[in-house]
Coordinates of C-alpha atoms and ligand atoms in Angstrom, one line a residue:
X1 CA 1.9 -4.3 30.8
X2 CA 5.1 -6.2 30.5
X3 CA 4.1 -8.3 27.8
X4 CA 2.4 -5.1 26.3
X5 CA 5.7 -3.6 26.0
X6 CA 7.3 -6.6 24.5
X7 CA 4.8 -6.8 21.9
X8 CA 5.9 -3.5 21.2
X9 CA 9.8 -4.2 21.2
X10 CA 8.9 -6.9 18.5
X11 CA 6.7 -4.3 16.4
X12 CA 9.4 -2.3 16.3
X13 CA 12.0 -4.7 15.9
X14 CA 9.8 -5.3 12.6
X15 CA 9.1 -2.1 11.4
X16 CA 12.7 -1.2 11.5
X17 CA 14.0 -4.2 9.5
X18 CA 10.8 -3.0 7.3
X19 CA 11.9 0.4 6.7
X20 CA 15.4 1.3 7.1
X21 CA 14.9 4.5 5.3
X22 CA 13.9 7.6 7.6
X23 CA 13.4 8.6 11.2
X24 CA 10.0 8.2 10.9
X25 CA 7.7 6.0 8.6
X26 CA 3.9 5.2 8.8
X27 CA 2.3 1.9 8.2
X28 CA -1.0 0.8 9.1
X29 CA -1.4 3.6 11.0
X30 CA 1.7 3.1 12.9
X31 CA 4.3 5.7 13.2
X32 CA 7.5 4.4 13.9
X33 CA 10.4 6.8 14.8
X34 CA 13.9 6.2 16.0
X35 CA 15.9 8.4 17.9
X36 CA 19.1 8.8 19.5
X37 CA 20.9 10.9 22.6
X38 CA 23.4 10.8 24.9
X39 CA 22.9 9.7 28.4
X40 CA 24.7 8.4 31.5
X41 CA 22.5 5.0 31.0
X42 CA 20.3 3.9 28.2
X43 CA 17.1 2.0 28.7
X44 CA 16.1 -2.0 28.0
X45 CA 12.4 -0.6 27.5
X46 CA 10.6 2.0 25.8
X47 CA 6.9 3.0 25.3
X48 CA 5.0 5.9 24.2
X49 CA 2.8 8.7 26.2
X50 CA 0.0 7.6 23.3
X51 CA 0.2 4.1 24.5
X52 CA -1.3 5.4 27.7
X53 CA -4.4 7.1 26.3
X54 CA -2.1 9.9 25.8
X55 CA -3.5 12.8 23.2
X56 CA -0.9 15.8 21.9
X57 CA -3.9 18.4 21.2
X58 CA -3.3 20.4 23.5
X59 CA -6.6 20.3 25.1
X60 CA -7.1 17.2 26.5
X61 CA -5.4 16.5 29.7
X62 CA -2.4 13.6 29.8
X63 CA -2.1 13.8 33.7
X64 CA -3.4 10.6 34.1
X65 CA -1.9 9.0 31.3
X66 CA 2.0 10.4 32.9
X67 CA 1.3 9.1 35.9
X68 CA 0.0 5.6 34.5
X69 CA 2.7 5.5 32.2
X70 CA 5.3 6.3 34.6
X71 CA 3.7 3.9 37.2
X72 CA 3.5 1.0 34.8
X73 CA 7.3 1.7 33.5
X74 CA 8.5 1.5 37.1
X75 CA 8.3 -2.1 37.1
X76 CA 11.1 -2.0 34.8
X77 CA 13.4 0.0 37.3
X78 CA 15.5 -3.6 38.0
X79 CA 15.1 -4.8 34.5
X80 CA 17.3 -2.6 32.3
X81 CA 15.1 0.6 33.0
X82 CA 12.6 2.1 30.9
X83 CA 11.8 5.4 28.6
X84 CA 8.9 7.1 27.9
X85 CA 8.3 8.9 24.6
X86 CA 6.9 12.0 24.2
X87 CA 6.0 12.3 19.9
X88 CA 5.9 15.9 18.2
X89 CA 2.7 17.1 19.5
X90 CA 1.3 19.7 22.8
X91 CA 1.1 17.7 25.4
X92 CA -1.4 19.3 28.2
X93 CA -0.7 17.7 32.5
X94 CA -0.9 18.5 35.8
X95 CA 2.0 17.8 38.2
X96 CA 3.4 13.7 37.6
X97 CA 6.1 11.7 39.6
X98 CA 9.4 10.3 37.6
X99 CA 10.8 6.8 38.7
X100 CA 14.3 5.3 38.8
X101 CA 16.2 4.2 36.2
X102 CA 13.9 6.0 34.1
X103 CA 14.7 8.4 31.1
X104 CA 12.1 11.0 29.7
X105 CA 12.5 11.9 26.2
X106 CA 10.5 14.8 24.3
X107 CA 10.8 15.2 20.7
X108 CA 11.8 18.4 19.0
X109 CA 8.5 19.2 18.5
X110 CA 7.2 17.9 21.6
X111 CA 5.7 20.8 24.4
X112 CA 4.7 19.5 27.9
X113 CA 2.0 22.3 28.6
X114 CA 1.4 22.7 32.4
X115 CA -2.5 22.8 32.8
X116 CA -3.6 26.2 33.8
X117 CA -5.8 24.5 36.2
X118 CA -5.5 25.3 40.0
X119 CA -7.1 22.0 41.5
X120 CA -5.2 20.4 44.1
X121 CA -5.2 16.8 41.9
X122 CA -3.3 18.6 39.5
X123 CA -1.3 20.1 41.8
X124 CA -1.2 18.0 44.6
X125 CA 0.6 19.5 47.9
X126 CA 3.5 18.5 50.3
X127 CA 5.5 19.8 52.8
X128 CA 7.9 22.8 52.7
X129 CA 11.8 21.6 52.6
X130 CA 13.3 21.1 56.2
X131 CA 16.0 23.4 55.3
X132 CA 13.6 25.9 54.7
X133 CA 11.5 26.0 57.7
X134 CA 8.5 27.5 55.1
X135 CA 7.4 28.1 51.4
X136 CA 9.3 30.6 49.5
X137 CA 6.1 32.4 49.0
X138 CA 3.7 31.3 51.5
X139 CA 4.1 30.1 55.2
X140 CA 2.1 26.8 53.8
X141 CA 2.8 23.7 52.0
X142 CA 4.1 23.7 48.1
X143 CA 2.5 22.7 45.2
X144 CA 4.3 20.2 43.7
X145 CA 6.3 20.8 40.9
X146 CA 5.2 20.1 36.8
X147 CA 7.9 17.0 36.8
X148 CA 8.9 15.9 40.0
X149 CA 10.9 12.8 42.0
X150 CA 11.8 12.0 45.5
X151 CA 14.4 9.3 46.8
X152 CA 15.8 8.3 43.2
X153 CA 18.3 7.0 41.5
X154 CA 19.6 6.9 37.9
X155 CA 17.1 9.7 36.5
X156 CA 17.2 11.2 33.1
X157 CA 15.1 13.9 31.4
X158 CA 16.2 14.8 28.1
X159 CA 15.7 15.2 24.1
X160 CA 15.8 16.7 21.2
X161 CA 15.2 20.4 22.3
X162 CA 12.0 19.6 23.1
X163 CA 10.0 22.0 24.9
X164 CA 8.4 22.4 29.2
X165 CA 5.8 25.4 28.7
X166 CA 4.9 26.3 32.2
X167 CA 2.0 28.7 31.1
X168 CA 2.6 30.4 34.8
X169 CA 1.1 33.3 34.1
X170 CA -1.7 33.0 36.5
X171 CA 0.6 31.6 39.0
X172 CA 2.2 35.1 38.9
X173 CA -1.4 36.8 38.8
X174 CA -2.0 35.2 42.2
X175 CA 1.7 35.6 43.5
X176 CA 1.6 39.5 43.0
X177 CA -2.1 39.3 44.1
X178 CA -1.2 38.1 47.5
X179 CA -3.5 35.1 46.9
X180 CA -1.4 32.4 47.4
X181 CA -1.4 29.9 50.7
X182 CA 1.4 28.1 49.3
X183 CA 4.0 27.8 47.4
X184 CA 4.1 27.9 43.5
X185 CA 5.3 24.6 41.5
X186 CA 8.7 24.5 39.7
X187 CA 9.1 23.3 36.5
X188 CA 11.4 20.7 37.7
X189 CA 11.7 19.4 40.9
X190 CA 14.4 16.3 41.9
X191 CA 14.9 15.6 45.7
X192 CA 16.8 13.2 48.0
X193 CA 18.2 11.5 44.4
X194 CA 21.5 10.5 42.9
X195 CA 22.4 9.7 39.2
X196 CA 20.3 13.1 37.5
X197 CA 20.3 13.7 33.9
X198 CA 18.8 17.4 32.4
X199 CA 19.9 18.1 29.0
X200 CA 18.8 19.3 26.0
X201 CA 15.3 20.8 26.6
X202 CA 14.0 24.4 26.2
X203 CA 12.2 25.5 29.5
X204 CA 9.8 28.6 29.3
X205 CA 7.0 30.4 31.2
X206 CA 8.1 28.5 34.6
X207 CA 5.4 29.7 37.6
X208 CA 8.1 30.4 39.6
X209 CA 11.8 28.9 39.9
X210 CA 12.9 26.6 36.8
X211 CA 15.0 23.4 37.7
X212 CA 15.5 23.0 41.2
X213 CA 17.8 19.5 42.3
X214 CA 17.8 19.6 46.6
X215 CA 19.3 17.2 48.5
X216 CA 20.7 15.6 45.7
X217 CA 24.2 14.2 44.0
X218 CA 25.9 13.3 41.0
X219 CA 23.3 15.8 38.8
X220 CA 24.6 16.5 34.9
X221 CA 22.6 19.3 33.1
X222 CA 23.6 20.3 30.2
X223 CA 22.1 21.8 26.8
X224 CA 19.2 23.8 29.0
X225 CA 17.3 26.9 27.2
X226 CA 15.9 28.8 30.2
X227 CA 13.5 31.8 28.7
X228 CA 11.7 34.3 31.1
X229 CA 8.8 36.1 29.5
X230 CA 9.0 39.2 28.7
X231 CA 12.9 39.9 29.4
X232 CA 13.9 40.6 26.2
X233 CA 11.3 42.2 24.9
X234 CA 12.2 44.8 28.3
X235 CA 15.8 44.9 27.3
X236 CA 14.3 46.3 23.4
X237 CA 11.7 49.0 24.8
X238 CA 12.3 51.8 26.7
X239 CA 8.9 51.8 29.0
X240 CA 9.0 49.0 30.5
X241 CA 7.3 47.0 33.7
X242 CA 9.8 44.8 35.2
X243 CA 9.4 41.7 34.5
X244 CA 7.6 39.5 37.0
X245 CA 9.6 36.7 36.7
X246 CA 11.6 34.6 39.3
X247 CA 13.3 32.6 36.3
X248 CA 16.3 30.6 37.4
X249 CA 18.7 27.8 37.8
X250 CA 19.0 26.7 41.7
X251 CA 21.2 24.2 42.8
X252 CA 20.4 23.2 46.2
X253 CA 22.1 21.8 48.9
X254 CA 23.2 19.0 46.3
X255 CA 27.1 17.3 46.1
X256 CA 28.9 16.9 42.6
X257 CA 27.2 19.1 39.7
X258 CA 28.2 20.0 36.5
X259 CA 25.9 22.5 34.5
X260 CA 27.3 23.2 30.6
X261 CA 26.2 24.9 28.0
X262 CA 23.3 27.0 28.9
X263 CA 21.4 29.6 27.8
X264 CA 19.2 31.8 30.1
X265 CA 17.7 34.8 30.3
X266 CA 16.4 35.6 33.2
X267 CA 14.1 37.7 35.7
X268 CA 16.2 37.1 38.5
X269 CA 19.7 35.2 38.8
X270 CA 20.8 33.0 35.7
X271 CA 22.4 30.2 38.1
X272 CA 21.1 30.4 41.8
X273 CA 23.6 28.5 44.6
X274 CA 21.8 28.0 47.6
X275 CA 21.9 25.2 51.1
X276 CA 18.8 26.5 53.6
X277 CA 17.4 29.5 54.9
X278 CA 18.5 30.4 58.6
X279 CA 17.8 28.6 61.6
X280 CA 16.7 25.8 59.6
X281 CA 19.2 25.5 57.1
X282 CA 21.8 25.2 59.9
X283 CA 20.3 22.6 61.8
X284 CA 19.5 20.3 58.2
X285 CA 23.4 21.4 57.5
X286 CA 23.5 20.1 54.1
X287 CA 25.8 22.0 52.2
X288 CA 26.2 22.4 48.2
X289 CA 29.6 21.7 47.5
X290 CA 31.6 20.5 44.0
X291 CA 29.7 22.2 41.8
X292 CA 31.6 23.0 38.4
X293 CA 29.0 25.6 35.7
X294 CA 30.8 26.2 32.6
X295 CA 29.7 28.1 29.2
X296 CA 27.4 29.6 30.4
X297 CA 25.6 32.8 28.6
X298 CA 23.4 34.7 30.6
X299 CA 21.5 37.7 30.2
X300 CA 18.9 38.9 33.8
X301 CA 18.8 42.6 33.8
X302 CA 17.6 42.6 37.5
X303 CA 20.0 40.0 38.9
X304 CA 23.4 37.7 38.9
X305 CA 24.6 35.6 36.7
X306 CA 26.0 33.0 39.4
X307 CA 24.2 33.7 42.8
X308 CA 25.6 32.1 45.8
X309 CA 23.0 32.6 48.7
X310 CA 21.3 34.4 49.8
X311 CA 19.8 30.7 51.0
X312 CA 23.4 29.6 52.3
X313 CA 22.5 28.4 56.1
X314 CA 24.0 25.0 55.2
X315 CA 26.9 26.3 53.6
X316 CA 28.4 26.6 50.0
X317 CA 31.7 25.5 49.2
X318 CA 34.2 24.3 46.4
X319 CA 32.2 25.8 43.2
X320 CA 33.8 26.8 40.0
X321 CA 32.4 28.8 37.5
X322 CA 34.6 28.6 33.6
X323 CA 33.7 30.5 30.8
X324 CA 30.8 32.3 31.4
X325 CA 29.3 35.3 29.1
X326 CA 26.8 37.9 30.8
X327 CA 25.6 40.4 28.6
X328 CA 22.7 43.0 30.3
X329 CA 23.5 42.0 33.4
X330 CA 23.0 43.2 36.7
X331 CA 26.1 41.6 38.3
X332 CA 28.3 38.9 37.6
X333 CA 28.6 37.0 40.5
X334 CA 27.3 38.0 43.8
X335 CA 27.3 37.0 46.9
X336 CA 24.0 37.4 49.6
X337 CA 24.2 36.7 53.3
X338 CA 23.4 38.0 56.1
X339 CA 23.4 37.9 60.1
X340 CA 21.4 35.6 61.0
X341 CA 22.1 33.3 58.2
X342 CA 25.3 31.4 59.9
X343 CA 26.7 28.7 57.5
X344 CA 29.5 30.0 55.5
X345 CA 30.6 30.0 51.5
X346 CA 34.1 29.2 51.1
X347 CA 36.6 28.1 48.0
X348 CA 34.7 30.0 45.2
X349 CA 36.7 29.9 42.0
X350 CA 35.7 31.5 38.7
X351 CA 38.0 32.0 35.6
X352 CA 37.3 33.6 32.6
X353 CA 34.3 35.6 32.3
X354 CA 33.3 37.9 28.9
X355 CA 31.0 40.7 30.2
X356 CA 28.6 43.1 28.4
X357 CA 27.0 46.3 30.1
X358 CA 26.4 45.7 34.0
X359 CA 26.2 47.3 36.7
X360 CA 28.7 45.8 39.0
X361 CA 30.9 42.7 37.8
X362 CA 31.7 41.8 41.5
X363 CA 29.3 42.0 44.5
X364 CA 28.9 40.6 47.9
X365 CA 26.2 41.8 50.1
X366 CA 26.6 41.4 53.8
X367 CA 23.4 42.5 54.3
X368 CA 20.4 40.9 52.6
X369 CA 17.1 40.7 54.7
X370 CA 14.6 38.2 54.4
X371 CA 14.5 35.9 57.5
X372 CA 11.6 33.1 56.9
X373 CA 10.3 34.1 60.9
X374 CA 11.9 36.1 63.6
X375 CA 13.7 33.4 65.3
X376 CA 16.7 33.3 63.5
X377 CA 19.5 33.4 66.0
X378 CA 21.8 37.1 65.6
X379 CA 24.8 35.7 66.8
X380 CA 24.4 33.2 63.4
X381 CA 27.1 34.9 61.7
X382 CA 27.9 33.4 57.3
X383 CA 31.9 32.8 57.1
X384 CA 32.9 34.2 53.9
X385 CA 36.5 33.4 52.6
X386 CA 38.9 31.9 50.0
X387 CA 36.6 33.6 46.8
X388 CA 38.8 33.9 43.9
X389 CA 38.2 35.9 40.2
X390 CA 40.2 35.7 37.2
X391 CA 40.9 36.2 33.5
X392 CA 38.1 38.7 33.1
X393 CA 37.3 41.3 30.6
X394 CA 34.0 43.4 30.9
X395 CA 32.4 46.5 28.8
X396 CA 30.3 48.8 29.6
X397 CA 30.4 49.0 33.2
X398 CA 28.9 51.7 35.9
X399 CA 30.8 50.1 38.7
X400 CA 34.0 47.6 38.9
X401 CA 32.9 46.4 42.3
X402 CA 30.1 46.6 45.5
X403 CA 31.9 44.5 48.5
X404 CA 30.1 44.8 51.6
X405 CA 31.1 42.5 54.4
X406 CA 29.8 42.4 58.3
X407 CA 31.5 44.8 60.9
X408 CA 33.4 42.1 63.4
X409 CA 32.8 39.4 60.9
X410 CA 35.2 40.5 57.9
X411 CA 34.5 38.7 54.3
X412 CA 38.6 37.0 54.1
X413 CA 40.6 35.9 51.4
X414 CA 39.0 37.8 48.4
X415 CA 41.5 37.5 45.3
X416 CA 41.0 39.2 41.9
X417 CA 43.6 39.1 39.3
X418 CA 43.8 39.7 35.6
X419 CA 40.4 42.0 35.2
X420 CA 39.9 44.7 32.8
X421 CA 37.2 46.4 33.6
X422 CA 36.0 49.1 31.3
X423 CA 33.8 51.5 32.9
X424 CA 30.8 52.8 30.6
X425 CA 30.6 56.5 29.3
X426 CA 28.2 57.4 32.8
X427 CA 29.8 55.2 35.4
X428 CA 29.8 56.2 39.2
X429 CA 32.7 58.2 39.8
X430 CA 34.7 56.0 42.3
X431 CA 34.4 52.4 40.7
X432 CA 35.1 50.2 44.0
X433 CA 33.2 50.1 47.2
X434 CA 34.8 47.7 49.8
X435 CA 34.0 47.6 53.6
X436 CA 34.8 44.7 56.1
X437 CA 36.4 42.8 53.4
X438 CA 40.2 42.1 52.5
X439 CA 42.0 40.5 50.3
X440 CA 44.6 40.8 47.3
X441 CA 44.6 41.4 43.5
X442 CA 47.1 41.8 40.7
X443 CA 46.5 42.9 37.2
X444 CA 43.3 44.6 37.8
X445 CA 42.0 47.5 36.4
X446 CA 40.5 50.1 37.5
X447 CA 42.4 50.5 40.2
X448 CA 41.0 48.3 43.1
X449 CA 40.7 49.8 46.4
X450 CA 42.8 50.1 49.2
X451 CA 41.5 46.7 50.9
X452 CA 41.9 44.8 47.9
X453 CA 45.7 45.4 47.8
X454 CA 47.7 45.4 44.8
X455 CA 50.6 41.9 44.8
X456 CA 52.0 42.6 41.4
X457 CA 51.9 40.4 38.4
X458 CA 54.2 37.7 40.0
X459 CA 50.7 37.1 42.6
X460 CA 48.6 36.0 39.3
X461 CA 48.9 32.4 40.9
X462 CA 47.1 33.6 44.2
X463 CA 44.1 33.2 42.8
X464 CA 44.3 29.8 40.4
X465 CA 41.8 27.7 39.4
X466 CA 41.7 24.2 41.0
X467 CA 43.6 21.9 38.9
X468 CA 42.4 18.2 40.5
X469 CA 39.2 17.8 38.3
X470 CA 35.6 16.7 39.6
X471 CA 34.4 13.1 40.0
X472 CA 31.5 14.6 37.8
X473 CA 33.5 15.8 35.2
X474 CA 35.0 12.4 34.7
X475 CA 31.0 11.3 33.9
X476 CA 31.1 10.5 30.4
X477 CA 27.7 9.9 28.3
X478 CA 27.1 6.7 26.2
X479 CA 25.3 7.3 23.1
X480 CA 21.8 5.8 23.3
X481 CA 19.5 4.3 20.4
X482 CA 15.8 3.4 20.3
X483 CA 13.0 3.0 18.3
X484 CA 9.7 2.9 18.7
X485 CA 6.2 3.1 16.8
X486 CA 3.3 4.2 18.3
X487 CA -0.6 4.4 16.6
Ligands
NAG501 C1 22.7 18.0 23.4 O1 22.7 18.5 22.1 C2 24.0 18.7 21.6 C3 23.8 19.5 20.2 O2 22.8 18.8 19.5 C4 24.8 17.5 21.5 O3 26.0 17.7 21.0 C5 24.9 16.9 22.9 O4 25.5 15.6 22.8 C6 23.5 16.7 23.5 N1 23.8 16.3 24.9 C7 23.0 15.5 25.6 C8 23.5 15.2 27.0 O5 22.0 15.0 25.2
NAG502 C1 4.6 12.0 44.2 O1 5.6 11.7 45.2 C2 5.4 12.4 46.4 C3 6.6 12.2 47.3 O2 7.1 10.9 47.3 C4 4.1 11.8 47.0 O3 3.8 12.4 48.2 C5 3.0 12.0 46.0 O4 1.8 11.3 46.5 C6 3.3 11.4 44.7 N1 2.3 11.9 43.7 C7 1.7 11.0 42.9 C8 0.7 11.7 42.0 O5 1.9 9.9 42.8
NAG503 C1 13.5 10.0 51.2 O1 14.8 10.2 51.7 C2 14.9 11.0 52.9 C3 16.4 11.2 53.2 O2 17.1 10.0 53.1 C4 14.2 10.3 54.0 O3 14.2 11.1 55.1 C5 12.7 10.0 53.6 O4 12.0 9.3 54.5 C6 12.7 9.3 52.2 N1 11.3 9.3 51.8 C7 10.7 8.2 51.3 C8 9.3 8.3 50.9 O5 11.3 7.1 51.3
NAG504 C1 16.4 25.1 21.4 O1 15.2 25.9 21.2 C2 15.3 27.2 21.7 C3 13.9 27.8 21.6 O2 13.4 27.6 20.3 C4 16.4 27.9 20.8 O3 16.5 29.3 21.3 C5 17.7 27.2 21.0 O4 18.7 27.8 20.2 C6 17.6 25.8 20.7 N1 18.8 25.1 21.0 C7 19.4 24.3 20.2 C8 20.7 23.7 20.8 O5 19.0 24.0 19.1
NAG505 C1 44.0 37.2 31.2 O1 42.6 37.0 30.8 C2 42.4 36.9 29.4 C3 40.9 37.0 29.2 O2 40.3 35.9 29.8 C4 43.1 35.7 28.9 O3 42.9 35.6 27.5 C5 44.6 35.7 29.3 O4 45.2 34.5 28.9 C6 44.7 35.9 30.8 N1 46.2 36.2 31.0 C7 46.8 35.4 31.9 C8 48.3 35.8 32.1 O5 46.3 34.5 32.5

């Protein structure tokens, strides 16, 4: 393999010197292409899917040839790293494992089509996540998801808007049919891993959640198209079947973040926060903390556009939210816990939000169900405190606010300032709801109620936005080059 790759570095060595011209030239039946990104690394090697057998008809199956490829490129992982290349072209596999120091690259034209078969070699199972206790959807293992890695480092899956087709309609068939025994693959899938690229890809038809980092740090996505079927064609109609789609962003239980630039619509929440459900997300205590979203346009007509819990066991802390647009949304940011779920979700920031038609910009439910068994302990109560709002301005709206605490286990430290709200032609008469909650505002219309006191303009600073940046926002990306040809 090595010296099948070097061969290949010196082809295209050649074929670039021989044609300087385009992107892409043919000679001898070679295709040579050369592309460039940006990445937190670039890669000494590169080959292409087709160099493994690989065929972009959309019918044959590259399962094996991603997992040969990736195998073979892993002997690179201590020599510079290595990059696969996935040409213009439909590109039909089963679940495959990434490597370290590794970069995946689709072209523009490139779809990764997840086979619509259900065997378990496509699909192969392991075990539900400790901090979980269970599946999401079934008390058995998971299927593992269409691009997957465990215990890495240095990972990158990018390019140039290519495209991850989940086809998951049949996994829904079988969700909504009862008939599954475990739980439904992801698109993407990083675990127990440091050093994470996700950037620039479109992700649609996802069987069930979309990009889901766990136990993870030091993750950079940025560029991501998330598209749910059938969500805008519901927002368009006015009979319409709610969507069956769980389409979302979830960070979990993962240290230093940053997500930019995003577009998703979405069946559920946009961006889902989460560290562990009960009982066993408080004894794997892994929290998510430093997690920075910015730009981020949403639009999930059943759900949030930032979701923190209602998985929080391990607790959620330090996350700021900048610049975010929601337009047909059900909430802005919301909050889900419950007794039982213990943990807590503390220093919450978000500043500047542009919102169209919701139903409530601010939310915080004390109590959401959904235990994964009985034993969750009822004295496991969240700590909710130090969440902070600012520079908003939303349209359109049938209620300012829904904030439901516990009784003896008050929601502390809640600080709005600098909202306009405008309330839409039919909204709810009384536009806040507050109980077992507290906390301060200034500048906040409509009126807030009487637990969320008014401080006066002079309090605006109550509720700032950190200043000290993010280790991961001081990540920078290096431009990247390559070339390759490919028969
Ligand atoms: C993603 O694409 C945008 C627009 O083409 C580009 O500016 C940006 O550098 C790309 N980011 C990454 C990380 O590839
Ligand atoms: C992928 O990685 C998981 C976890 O490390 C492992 O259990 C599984 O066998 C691997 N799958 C393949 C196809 O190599
Ligand atoms: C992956 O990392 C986790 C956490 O450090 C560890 O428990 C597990 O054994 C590792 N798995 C493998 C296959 O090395
Ligand atoms: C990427 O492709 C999607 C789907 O075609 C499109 O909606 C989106 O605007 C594209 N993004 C960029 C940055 O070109
Ligand atoms: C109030 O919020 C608006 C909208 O985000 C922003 O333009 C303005 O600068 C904010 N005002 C202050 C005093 O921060």
């Amino acid at each position: 393999m090595r010296t099948q790759v070097s061969k290949m570095v010196l082809l295209v060595v050649m074929v670039v010197l021989l044609s300087l011209r385009g992107a892409e030239s043919r000679k001898l039946g070679q295709i040579s292409e050369s592309f460039e990104y940006s990445a937190i690394s670039c890669r000494a090697h590169t080959a292409s899917i087709t160099d493994f057998g690989g065929v972009g008809d959309g019918q044959t199956s590259n399962t094996k040839a991603f997992r040969n490829a990736i195998t073979q490129l892993s002997r690179y992982s201590s020599d510079g790293g290595s990059q696969l290349y996935v040409p213009a072209g439909k590109w039909l596999t089963g679940s495959f494992n990434l490597t370290s120091h590794f970069t995946l690259y689709l072209h523009k034209d490139a779809v990764l089509l997840a086979t619509q078969s259900q065997d378990l070699n496509e699909w192969p199972l392991i075990k539900p996540l400790p901090s979980y206790g269970r599946g999401r959807d079934a008390a058995g293992g998971r299927y593992t998801s269409l691009i997957f890695g465990s215990n890495l480092t240095d990972v990158i899956i990018t390019g140039d808007n290519g495209t991850i087709d989940g086809q998951g309609a049949i996994w829904w068939q079988k969700f909504h049919q009862g008939k599954l025994k475990n739980t439904r693959p992801y698109l993407i899938e990083i675990m127990y891993s440091s050093g994470l690229q996700i950037s620039n890809l479109t992700l649609l038809n996802s069987p069930s959640w979309n990009v889901h980092p766990v136990y993870s740090s030091d993750i950079l996505v940025q560029g991501i198209t998330i598209i749910a079927p059938g969500v805008l064609e519901c927002l368009n109609t006015f009979s319409c079947v709610t969507p069956n789609v769980l389409m979302t962003f979830k960070s979990d239980s993962c240290t230093n973040t940053r997500i930019e630039d995003c577009y998703i619509v979405s069946g559920d929440d946009c961006v889902a926060v989460k560290s562990g459900w009960d009982e066993y997300g408080i004894a794997f205590g892994m929290p998510t903390k430093h997690l920075s979203i910015r730009r981020l346009t949403c639009i999930s007509p059943y759900s949030a556009a930032i979701a923190l819990g209602s998985e929080m066991s391990g607790g959620i802390e330090d996350v700021r939210a900048e610049d975010i647009t929601a337009i047909n949304t059900e909430s802005a940011v919301r909050i889900k816990t419950g007794v039982g779920r213990g943990g807590y979700v503390k220093a919450i920031y978000v500043k500047g939000m542009s919102l169209h038609t919701m139903k409530w910009v601010f939310w915080i439910t004390g109590n959401y169900g959904s235990h994964p068994d009985s034993h969750y302990d009822p004295n496991a109560l969240p700590v909710i405190q130090n969440i902070n709002y600012r520079d908003i301005v939303a349209e359109n709206v049938a209620m300012a606010a829904r904030l439901e605490g516990i009784s003896n286990d008050p929601f502390t430290g809640i600080c709005i300032s600098n909202a306009t709200i405008g309330l839409a032609a039919k909204a709810k008469k009384v536009p806040w709801t507050c109980t077992d909650i507290n906390g301060i505002t200034s500048r906040v219309t409509p009126r807030p109620c009487d637990l969320l006191p008014d401080q006066g303009p002079e309090k605006l600073s109550a509720c700032d936005f950190p200043t000290e940046r993010l280790p991961i926002d001081m990540v920078a990306f290096q431009k990247c080059s390559s070339s390759m040809n490919y028969m």
